[in-house]
CSV table of N, CA and C in Angstrom, one decimal:
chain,number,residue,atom,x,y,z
A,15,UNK,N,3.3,41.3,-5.3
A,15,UNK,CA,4.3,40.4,-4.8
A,15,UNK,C,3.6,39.3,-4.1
A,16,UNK,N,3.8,38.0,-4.5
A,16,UNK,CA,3.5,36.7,-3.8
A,16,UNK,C,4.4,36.2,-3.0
A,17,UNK,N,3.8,35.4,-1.7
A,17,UNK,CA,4.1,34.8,-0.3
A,17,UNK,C,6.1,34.4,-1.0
A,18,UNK,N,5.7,33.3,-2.3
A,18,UNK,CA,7.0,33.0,-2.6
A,18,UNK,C,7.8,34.3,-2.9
A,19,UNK,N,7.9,35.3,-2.8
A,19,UNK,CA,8.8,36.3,-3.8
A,19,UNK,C,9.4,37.3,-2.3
A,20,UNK,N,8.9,36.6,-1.0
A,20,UNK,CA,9.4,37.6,0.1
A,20,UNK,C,10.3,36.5,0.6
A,21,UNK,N,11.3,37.4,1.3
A,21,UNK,CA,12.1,36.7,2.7
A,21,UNK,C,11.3,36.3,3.7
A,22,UNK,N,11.2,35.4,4.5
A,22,UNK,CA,10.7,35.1,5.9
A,22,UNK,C,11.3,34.6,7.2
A,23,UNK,N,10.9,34.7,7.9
A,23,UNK,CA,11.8,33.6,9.2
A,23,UNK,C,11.3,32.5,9.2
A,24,UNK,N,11.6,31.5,10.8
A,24,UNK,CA,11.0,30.1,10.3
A,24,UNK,C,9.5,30.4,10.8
A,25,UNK,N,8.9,31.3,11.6
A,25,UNK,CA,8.2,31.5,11.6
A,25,UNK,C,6.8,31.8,10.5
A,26,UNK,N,7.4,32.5,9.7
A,26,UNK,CA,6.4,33.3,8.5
A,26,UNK,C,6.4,34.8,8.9
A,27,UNK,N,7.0,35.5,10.1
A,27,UNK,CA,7.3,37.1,9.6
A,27,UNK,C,8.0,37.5,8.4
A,28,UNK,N,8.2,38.4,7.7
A,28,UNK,CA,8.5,39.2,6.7
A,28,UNK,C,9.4,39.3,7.4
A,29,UNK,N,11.0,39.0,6.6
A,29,UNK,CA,12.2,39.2,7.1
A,29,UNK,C,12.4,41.0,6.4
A,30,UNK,N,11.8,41.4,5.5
A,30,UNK,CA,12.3,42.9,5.4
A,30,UNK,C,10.6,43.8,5.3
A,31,UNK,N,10.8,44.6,5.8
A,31,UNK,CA,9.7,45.7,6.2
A,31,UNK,C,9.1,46.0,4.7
A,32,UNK,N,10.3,46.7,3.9
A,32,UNK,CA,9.0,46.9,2.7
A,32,UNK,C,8.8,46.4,1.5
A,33,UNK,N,9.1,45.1,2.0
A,33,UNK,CA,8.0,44.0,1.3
A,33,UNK,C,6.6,43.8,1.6
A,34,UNK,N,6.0,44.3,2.3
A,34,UNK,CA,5.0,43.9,2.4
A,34,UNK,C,3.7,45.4,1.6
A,35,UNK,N,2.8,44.6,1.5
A,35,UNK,CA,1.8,45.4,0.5
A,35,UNK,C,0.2,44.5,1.1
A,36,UNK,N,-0.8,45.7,0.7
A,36,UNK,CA,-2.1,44.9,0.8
A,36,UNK,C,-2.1,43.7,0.4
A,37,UNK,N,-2.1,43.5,-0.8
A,37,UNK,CA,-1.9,42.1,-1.2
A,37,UNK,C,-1.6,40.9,-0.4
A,38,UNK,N,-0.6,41.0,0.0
A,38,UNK,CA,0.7,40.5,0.6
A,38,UNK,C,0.0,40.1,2.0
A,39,UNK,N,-0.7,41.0,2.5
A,39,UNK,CA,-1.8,40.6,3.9
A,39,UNK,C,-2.9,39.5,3.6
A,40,UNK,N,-3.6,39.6,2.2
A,40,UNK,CA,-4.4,38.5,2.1
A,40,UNK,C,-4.2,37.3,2.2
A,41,UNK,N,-2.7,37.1,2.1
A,41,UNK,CA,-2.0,35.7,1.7
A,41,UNK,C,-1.4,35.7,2.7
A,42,UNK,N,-0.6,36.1,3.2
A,42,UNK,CA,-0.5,36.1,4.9
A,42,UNK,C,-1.7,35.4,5.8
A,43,UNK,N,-2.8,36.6,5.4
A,43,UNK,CA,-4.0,36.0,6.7
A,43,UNK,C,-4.5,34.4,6.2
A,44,UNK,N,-4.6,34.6,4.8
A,44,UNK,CA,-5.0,32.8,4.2
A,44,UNK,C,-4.1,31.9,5.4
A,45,UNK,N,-2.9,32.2,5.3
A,45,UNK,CA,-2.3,31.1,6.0
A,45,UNK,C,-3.0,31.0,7.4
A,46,UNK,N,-3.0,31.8,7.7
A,46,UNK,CA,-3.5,31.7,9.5
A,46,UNK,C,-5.3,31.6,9.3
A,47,UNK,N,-5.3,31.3,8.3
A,47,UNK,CA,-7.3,30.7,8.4
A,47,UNK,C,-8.1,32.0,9.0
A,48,UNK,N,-7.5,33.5,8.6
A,48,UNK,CA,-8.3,34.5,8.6
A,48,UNK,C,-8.3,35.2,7.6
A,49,UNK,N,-10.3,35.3,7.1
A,49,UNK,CA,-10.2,36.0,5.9
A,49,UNK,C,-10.7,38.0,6.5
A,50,UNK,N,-9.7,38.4,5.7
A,50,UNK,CA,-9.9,40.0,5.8
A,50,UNK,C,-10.9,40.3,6.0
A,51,UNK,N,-11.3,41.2,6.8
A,51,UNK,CA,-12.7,42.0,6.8
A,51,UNK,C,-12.1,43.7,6.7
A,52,UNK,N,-13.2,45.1,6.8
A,52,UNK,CA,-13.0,46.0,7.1
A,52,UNK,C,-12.0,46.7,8.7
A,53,UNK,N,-12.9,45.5,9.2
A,53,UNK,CA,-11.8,45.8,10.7
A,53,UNK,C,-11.1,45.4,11.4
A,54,UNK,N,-10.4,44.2,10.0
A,54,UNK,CA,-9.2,43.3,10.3
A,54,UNK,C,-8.5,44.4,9.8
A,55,UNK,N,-8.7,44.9,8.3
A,55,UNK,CA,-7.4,45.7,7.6
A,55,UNK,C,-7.6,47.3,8.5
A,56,UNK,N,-8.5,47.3,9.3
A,56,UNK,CA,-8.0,48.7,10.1
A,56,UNK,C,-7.1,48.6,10.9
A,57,UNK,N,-7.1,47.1,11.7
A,57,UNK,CA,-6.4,47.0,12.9
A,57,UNK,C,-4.5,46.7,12.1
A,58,UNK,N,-4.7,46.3,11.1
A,58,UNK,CA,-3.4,45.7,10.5
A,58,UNK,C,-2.6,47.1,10.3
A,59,UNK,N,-3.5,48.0,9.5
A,59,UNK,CA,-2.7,49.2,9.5
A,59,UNK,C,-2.4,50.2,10.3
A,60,UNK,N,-3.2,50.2,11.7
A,60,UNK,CA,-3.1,50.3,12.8
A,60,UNK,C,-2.0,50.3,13.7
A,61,UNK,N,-1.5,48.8,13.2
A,61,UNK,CA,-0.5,48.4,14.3
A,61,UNK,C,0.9,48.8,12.6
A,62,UNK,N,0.5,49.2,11.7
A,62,UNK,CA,2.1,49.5,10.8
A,62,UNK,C,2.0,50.9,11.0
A,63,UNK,N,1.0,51.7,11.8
A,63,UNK,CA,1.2,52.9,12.2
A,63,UNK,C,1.9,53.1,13.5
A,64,UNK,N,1.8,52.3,14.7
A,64,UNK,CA,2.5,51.9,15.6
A,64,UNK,C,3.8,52.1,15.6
A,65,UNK,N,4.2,50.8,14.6
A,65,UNK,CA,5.0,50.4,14.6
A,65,UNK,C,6.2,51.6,13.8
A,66,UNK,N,5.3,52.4,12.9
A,66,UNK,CA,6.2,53.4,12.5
A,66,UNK,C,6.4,54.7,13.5
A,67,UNK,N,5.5,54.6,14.5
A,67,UNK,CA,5.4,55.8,15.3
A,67,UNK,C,6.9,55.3,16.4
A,68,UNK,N,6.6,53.9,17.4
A,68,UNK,CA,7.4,53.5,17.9
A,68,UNK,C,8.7,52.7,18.1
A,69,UNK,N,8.7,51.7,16.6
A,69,UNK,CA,10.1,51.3,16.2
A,69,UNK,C,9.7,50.0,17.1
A,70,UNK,N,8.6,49.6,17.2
A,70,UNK,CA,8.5,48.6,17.6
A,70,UNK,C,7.1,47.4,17.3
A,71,UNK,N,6.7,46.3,17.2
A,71,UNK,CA,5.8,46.1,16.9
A,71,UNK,C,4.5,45.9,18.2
A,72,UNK,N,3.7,46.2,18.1
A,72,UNK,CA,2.5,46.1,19.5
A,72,UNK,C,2.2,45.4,20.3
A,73,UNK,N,2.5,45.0,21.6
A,73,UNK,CA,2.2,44.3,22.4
A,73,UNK,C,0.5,44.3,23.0
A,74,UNK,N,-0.1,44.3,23.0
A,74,UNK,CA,-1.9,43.7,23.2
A,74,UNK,C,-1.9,45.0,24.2
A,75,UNK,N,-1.3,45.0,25.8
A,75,UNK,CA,-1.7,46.5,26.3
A,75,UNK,C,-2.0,48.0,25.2
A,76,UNK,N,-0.2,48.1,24.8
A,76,UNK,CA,0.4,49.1,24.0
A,76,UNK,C,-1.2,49.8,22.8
A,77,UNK,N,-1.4,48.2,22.2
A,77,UNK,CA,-2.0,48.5,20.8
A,77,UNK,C,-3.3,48.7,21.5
A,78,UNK,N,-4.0,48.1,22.2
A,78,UNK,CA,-5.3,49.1,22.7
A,78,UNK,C,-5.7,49.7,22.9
A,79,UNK,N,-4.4,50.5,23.8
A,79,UNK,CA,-4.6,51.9,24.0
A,79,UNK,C,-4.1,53.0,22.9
A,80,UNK,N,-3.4,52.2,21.9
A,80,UNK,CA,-3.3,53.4,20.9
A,80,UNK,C,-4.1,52.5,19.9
A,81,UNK,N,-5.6,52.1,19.7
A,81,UNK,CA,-6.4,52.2,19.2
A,81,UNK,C,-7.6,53.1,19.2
A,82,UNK,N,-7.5,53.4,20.8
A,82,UNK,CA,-8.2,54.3,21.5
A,82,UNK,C,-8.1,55.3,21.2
A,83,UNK,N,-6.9,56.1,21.3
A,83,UNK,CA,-6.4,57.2,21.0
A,83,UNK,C,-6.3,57.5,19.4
A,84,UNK,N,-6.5,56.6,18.5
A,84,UNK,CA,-6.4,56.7,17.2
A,84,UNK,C,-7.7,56.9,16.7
A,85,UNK,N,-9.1,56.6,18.0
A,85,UNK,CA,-10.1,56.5,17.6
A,85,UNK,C,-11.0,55.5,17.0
A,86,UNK,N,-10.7,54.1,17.2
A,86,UNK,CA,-10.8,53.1,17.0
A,86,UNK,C,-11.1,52.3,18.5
A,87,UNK,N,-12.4,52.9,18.4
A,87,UNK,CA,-13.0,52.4,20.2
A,87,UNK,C,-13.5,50.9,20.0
A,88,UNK,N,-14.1,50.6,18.4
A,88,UNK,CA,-14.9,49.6,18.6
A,88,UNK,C,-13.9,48.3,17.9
A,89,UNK,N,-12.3,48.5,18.2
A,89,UNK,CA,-11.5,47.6,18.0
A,89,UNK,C,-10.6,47.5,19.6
A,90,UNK,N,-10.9,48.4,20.1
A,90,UNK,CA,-9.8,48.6,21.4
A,90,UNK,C,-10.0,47.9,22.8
A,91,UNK,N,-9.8,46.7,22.5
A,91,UNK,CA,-10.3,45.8,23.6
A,91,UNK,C,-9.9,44.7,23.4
A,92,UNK,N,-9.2,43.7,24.2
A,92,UNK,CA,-8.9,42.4,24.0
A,92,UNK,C,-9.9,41.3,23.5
A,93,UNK,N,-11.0,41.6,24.2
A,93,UNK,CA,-11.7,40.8,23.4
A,93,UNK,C,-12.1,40.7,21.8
A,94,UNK,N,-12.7,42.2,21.7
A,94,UNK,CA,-12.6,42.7,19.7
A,94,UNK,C,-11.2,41.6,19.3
A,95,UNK,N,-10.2,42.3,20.0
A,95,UNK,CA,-9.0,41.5,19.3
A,95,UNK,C,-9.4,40.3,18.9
A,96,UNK,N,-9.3,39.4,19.9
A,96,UNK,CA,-9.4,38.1,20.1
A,96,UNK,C,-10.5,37.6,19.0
A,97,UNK,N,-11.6,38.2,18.7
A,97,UNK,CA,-12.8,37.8,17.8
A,97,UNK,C,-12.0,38.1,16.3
A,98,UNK,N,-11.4,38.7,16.0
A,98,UNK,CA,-10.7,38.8,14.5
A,98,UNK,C,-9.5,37.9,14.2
A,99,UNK,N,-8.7,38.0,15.1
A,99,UNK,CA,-7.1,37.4,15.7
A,99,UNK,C,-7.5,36.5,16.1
A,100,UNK,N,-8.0,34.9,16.2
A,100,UNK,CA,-7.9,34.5,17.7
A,100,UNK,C,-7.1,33.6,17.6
A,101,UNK,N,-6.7,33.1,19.6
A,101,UNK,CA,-5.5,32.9,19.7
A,101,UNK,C,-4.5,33.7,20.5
A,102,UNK,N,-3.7,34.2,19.2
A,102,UNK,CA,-2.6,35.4,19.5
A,102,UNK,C,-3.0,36.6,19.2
A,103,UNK,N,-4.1,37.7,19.1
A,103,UNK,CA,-4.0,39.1,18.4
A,103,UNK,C,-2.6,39.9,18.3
A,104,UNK,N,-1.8,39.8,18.7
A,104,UNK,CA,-0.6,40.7,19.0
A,104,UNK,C,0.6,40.2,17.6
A,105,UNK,N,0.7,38.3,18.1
A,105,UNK,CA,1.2,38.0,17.2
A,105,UNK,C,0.8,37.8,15.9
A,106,UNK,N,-0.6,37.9,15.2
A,106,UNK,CA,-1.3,37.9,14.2
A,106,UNK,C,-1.4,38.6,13.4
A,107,UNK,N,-1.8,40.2,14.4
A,107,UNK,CA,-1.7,41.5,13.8
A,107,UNK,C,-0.3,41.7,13.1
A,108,UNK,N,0.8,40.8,13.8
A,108,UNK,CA,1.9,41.9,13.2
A,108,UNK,C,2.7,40.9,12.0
A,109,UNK,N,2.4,39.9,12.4
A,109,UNK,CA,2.4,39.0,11.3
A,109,UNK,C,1.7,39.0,9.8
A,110,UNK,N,0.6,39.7,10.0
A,110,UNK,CA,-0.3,40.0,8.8
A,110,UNK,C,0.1,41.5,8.1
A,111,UNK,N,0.7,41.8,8.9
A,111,UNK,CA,1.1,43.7,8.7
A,111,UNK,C,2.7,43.7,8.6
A,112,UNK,N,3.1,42.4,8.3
A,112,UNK,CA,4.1,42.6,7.6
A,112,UNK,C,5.4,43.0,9.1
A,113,UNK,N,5.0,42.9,10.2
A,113,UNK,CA,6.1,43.3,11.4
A,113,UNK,C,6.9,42.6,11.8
A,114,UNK,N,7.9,42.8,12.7
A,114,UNK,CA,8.3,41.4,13.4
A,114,UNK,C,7.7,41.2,14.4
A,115,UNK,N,7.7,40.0,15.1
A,115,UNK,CA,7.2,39.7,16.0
A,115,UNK,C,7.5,39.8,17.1
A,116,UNK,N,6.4,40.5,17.4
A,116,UNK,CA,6.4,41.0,19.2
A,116,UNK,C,6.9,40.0,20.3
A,117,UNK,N,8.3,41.2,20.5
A,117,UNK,CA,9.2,41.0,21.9
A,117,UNK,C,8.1,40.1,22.7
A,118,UNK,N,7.3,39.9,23.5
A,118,UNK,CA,6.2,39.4,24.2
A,118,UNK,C,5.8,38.3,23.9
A,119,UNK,N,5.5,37.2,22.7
A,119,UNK,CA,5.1,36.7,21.7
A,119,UNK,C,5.7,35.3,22.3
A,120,UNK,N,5.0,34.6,22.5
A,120,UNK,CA,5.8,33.0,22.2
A,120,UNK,C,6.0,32.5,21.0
């Protein structure tokens, strides 16, 4: 599925959840001038783990510490974030992973 063939807001979140696919993150992150690495797409699926655990998408505290706990020490830190994400990690992450965007979020 290509960027054209999904719903979006005026934003660029994914207006429906299972639209989105690996794919679908490469072209996402293009737009935001991040290319995927191994510990971009961990943290992406990370936060669609979250997100399925708590019906919500990750706020920067929230997703650290359930990085931690997921065992994902050498992503669980604002800073890591900030070096893959930078900018917004919170908003980026969930934007690329297909979520909505975090209550928190400007």
């Amino acid at each position: 599925m290509a960027l054209t063939d999904v719903t979006r807001d005026s934003e660029g979140f994914l207006c429906k959840l299972d639209q989105w696919t690996s794919e679908l993150a490469i072209e996402l992150a293009r737009e935001e001038n991040i290319q995927l690495t191994e510990s971009h797409t961990i943290a992406i699926h990370a936060a669609r783990s979250f997100h399925q655990q708590f019906e919500t998408s990750p706020s920067m505290r929230a997703f650290i510490k359930f990085l931690k706990r997921e065992g994902h020490d050498e992503l669980a830190s604002s800073i890591a974030l900030l070096k893959l994400f930078p900018g917004s990690p919170a908003k980026y992450i969930s934007k690329i992973a297909g979520l909505p965007k975090p209550e928190n979020c400007l």
